Amino acid sequence: MPVKTITAAQQRRDAQIFNMLSCAAILLMPLVIPALLWIAASIFVHASIAHHPNQRVRDYLYPGGYRFYGLVGALVVGLNFSPQMSKAVGGGIRLLFLVWLVSVLVVVPLAVRDILRARKENWQDITVETPHE
């Protein structure tokens, strides 16, 4: 079987990418389109990293996925009551900023922590057998 080397830099990037893109999507959430695109694209990124040969890479992925997908699920449920919530907070614009603030607080701080932890971690090149080349 052919052997492939996955460099330390590739593993570090793989450990960071889901959290980086989740942060970007949340920070750009008021623009709607980037957040929606990331929700769709994140499924493919998550699935590809979930099968990474290095367990440490997957260990950075799973908490980021729980935070991001948990937030998205809560928004789907909670925003069904947006007419009532917008009245309670004083309008739709205030609700938008409140939802955005909560989203940033849920995802960004822990994602940045994980990104920095992955940067500091001592990654080593690994070799894996590939079924075909």
Short mmCIF file of C-alpha atoms in Angstrom, two decimals:
data_model
loop_
_atom_site.label_atom_id
_atom_site.label_comp_id
_atom_site.label_asym_id
_atom_site.label_seq_id
_atom_site.Cartn_x
_atom_site.Cartn_y
_atom_site.Cartn_z
CA MET A 1 0.00 0.00 0.00
CA PRO A 2 1.21 3.52 -0.73
CA VAL A 3 2.26 5.65 2.22
CA LYS A 4 1.41 9.34 2.60
CA THR A 5 3.00 11.81 5.02
CA ILE A 6 0.76 14.32 6.77
CA THR A 7 2.96 17.17 7.92
CA ALA A 8 2.76 18.83 11.30
CA ALA A 9 1.64 22.07 9.63
CA GLN A 10 -1.21 20.28 7.83
CA GLN A 11 -2.38 18.71 11.07
CA ARG A 12 -2.25 22.04 12.90
CA ARG A 13 -4.28 23.67 10.11
CA ASP A 14 -6.78 20.81 10.15
CA ALA A 15 -7.18 21.21 13.92
CA GLN A 16 -7.80 24.96 13.56
CA ILE A 17 -9.83 25.35 10.37
CA PHE A 18 -13.31 24.47 11.64
CA ASN A 19 -13.00 26.89 14.57
CA MET A 20 -11.54 29.64 12.38
CA LEU A 21 -14.33 29.45 9.83
CA SER A 22 -16.99 29.19 12.54
CA CYS A 23 -15.66 32.39 14.11
CA ALA A 24 -15.70 34.15 10.75
CA ALA A 25 -19.26 33.02 10.05
CA ILE A 26 -20.47 34.20 13.46
CA LEU A 27 -18.70 37.55 13.18
CA LEU A 28 -20.23 38.04 9.72
CA MET A 29 -23.65 36.76 10.84
CA PRO A 30 -25.45 40.10 10.28
CA LEU A 31 -24.59 39.77 6.59
CA VAL A 32 -26.53 36.45 6.59
CA ILE A 33 -25.09 34.98 3.36
CA PRO A 34 -21.59 34.07 4.74
CA ALA A 35 -23.19 32.45 7.79
CA LEU A 36 -25.59 30.43 5.65
CA LEU A 37 -22.79 29.35 3.31
CA TRP A 38 -20.68 28.22 6.27
CA ILE A 39 -23.57 26.25 7.75
CA ALA A 40 -23.74 24.28 4.49
CA ALA A 41 -19.98 24.02 3.90
CA SER A 42 -19.23 23.18 7.55
CA ILE A 43 -20.90 19.81 7.15
CA PHE A 44 -18.32 18.81 4.54
CA VAL A 45 -15.41 20.24 6.52
CA HIS A 46 -16.60 18.52 9.70
CA ALA A 47 -17.08 15.19 7.92
CA SER A 48 -13.62 15.29 6.34
CA ILE A 49 -11.83 16.15 9.58
CA ALA A 50 -13.90 13.66 11.60
CA HIS A 51 -12.03 10.88 9.81
CA HIS A 52 -8.56 12.38 10.25
CA PRO A 53 -5.98 9.72 11.15
CA ASN A 54 -4.68 11.77 14.10
CA GLN A 55 -7.04 11.65 17.09
CA ARG A 56 -5.64 14.95 18.43
CA VAL A 57 -6.91 16.74 15.32
CA ARG A 58 -10.37 15.28 15.89
CA ASP A 59 -10.17 16.34 19.55
CA TYR A 60 -10.09 19.99 18.38
CA LEU A 61 -12.93 19.45 15.91
CA TYR A 62 -15.61 17.94 18.12
CA PRO A 63 -15.98 20.72 20.74
CA GLY A 64 -16.08 23.31 17.95
CA GLY A 65 -18.79 21.33 16.21
CA TYR A 66 -20.82 21.01 19.40
CA ARG A 67 -20.63 24.78 19.98
CA PHE A 68 -21.45 25.79 16.42
CA TYR A 69 -24.16 23.24 15.67
CA GLY A 70 -25.66 23.65 19.16
CA LEU A 71 -25.91 27.39 18.56
CA VAL A 72 -27.45 26.90 15.10
CA GLY A 73 -30.00 24.45 16.51
CA ALA A 74 -30.89 26.83 19.34
CA LEU A 75 -31.31 29.66 16.82
CA VAL A 76 -33.62 27.57 14.65
CA VAL A 77 -35.83 26.87 17.65
CA GLY A 78 -35.56 30.27 19.31
CA LEU A 79 -36.08 32.39 16.21
CA ASN A 80 -39.45 30.76 15.65
CA PHE A 81 -40.51 33.18 18.37
CA SER A 82 -38.78 36.21 16.83
CA PRO A 83 -41.96 38.32 16.53
CA GLN A 84 -42.58 37.95 20.27
CA MET A 85 -38.90 38.38 21.15
CA SER A 86 -38.52 41.51 18.99
CA LYS A 87 -41.45 43.10 20.84
CA ALA A 88 -39.86 42.16 24.18
CA VAL A 89 -36.46 43.70 23.35
CA GLY A 90 -37.78 46.77 21.53
CA GLY A 91 -37.58 45.90 17.84
CA GLY A 92 -36.08 43.67 15.20
CA ILE A 93 -32.74 45.49 14.98
CA ARG A 94 -32.20 45.12 18.72
CA LEU A 95 -33.10 41.44 18.49
CA LEU A 96 -30.61 40.99 15.65
CA PHE A 97 -27.82 42.53 17.71
CA LEU A 98 -28.81 40.57 20.82
CA VAL A 99 -28.79 37.28 18.88
CA TRP A 100 -25.47 38.26 17.31
CA LEU A 101 -23.94 39.12 20.69
CA VAL A 102 -25.07 35.83 22.24
CA SER A 103 -23.75 33.93 19.21
CA VAL A 104 -20.37 35.63 19.45
CA LEU A 105 -20.16 34.88 23.17
CA VAL A 106 -21.07 31.21 22.66
CA VAL A 107 -18.69 30.44 19.78
CA VAL A 108 -15.82 32.91 19.50
CA PRO A 109 -14.01 32.89 22.90
CA LEU A 110 -13.69 29.11 23.13
CA ALA A 111 -12.91 28.78 19.43
CA VAL A 112 -10.08 31.31 19.75
CA ARG A 113 -8.81 29.40 22.78
CA ASP A 114 -8.78 26.17 20.77
CA ILE A 115 -7.09 27.84 17.79
CA LEU A 116 -4.33 29.16 20.05
CA ARG A 117 -3.97 25.82 21.85
CA ALA A 118 -3.59 24.03 18.52
CA ARG A 119 -0.96 26.56 17.44
CA LYS A 120 1.09 25.93 20.59
CA GLU A 121 0.76 22.15 20.47
CA ASN A 122 3.81 20.13 19.41
CA TRP A 123 2.62 18.49 16.17
CA GLN A 124 4.69 15.76 14.51
CA ASP A 125 4.61 14.50 10.94
CA ILE A 126 2.77 11.19 10.61
CA THR A 127 2.69 8.60 7.88
CA VAL A 128 -0.46 6.76 6.94
CA GLU A 129 -1.18 4.01 4.49
CA THR A 130 -3.54 5.04 1.72
CA PRO A 131 -5.82 2.47 0.10
CA HIS A 132 -5.04 3.82 -3.36
CA GLU A 133 -3.17 6.68 -4.85
#
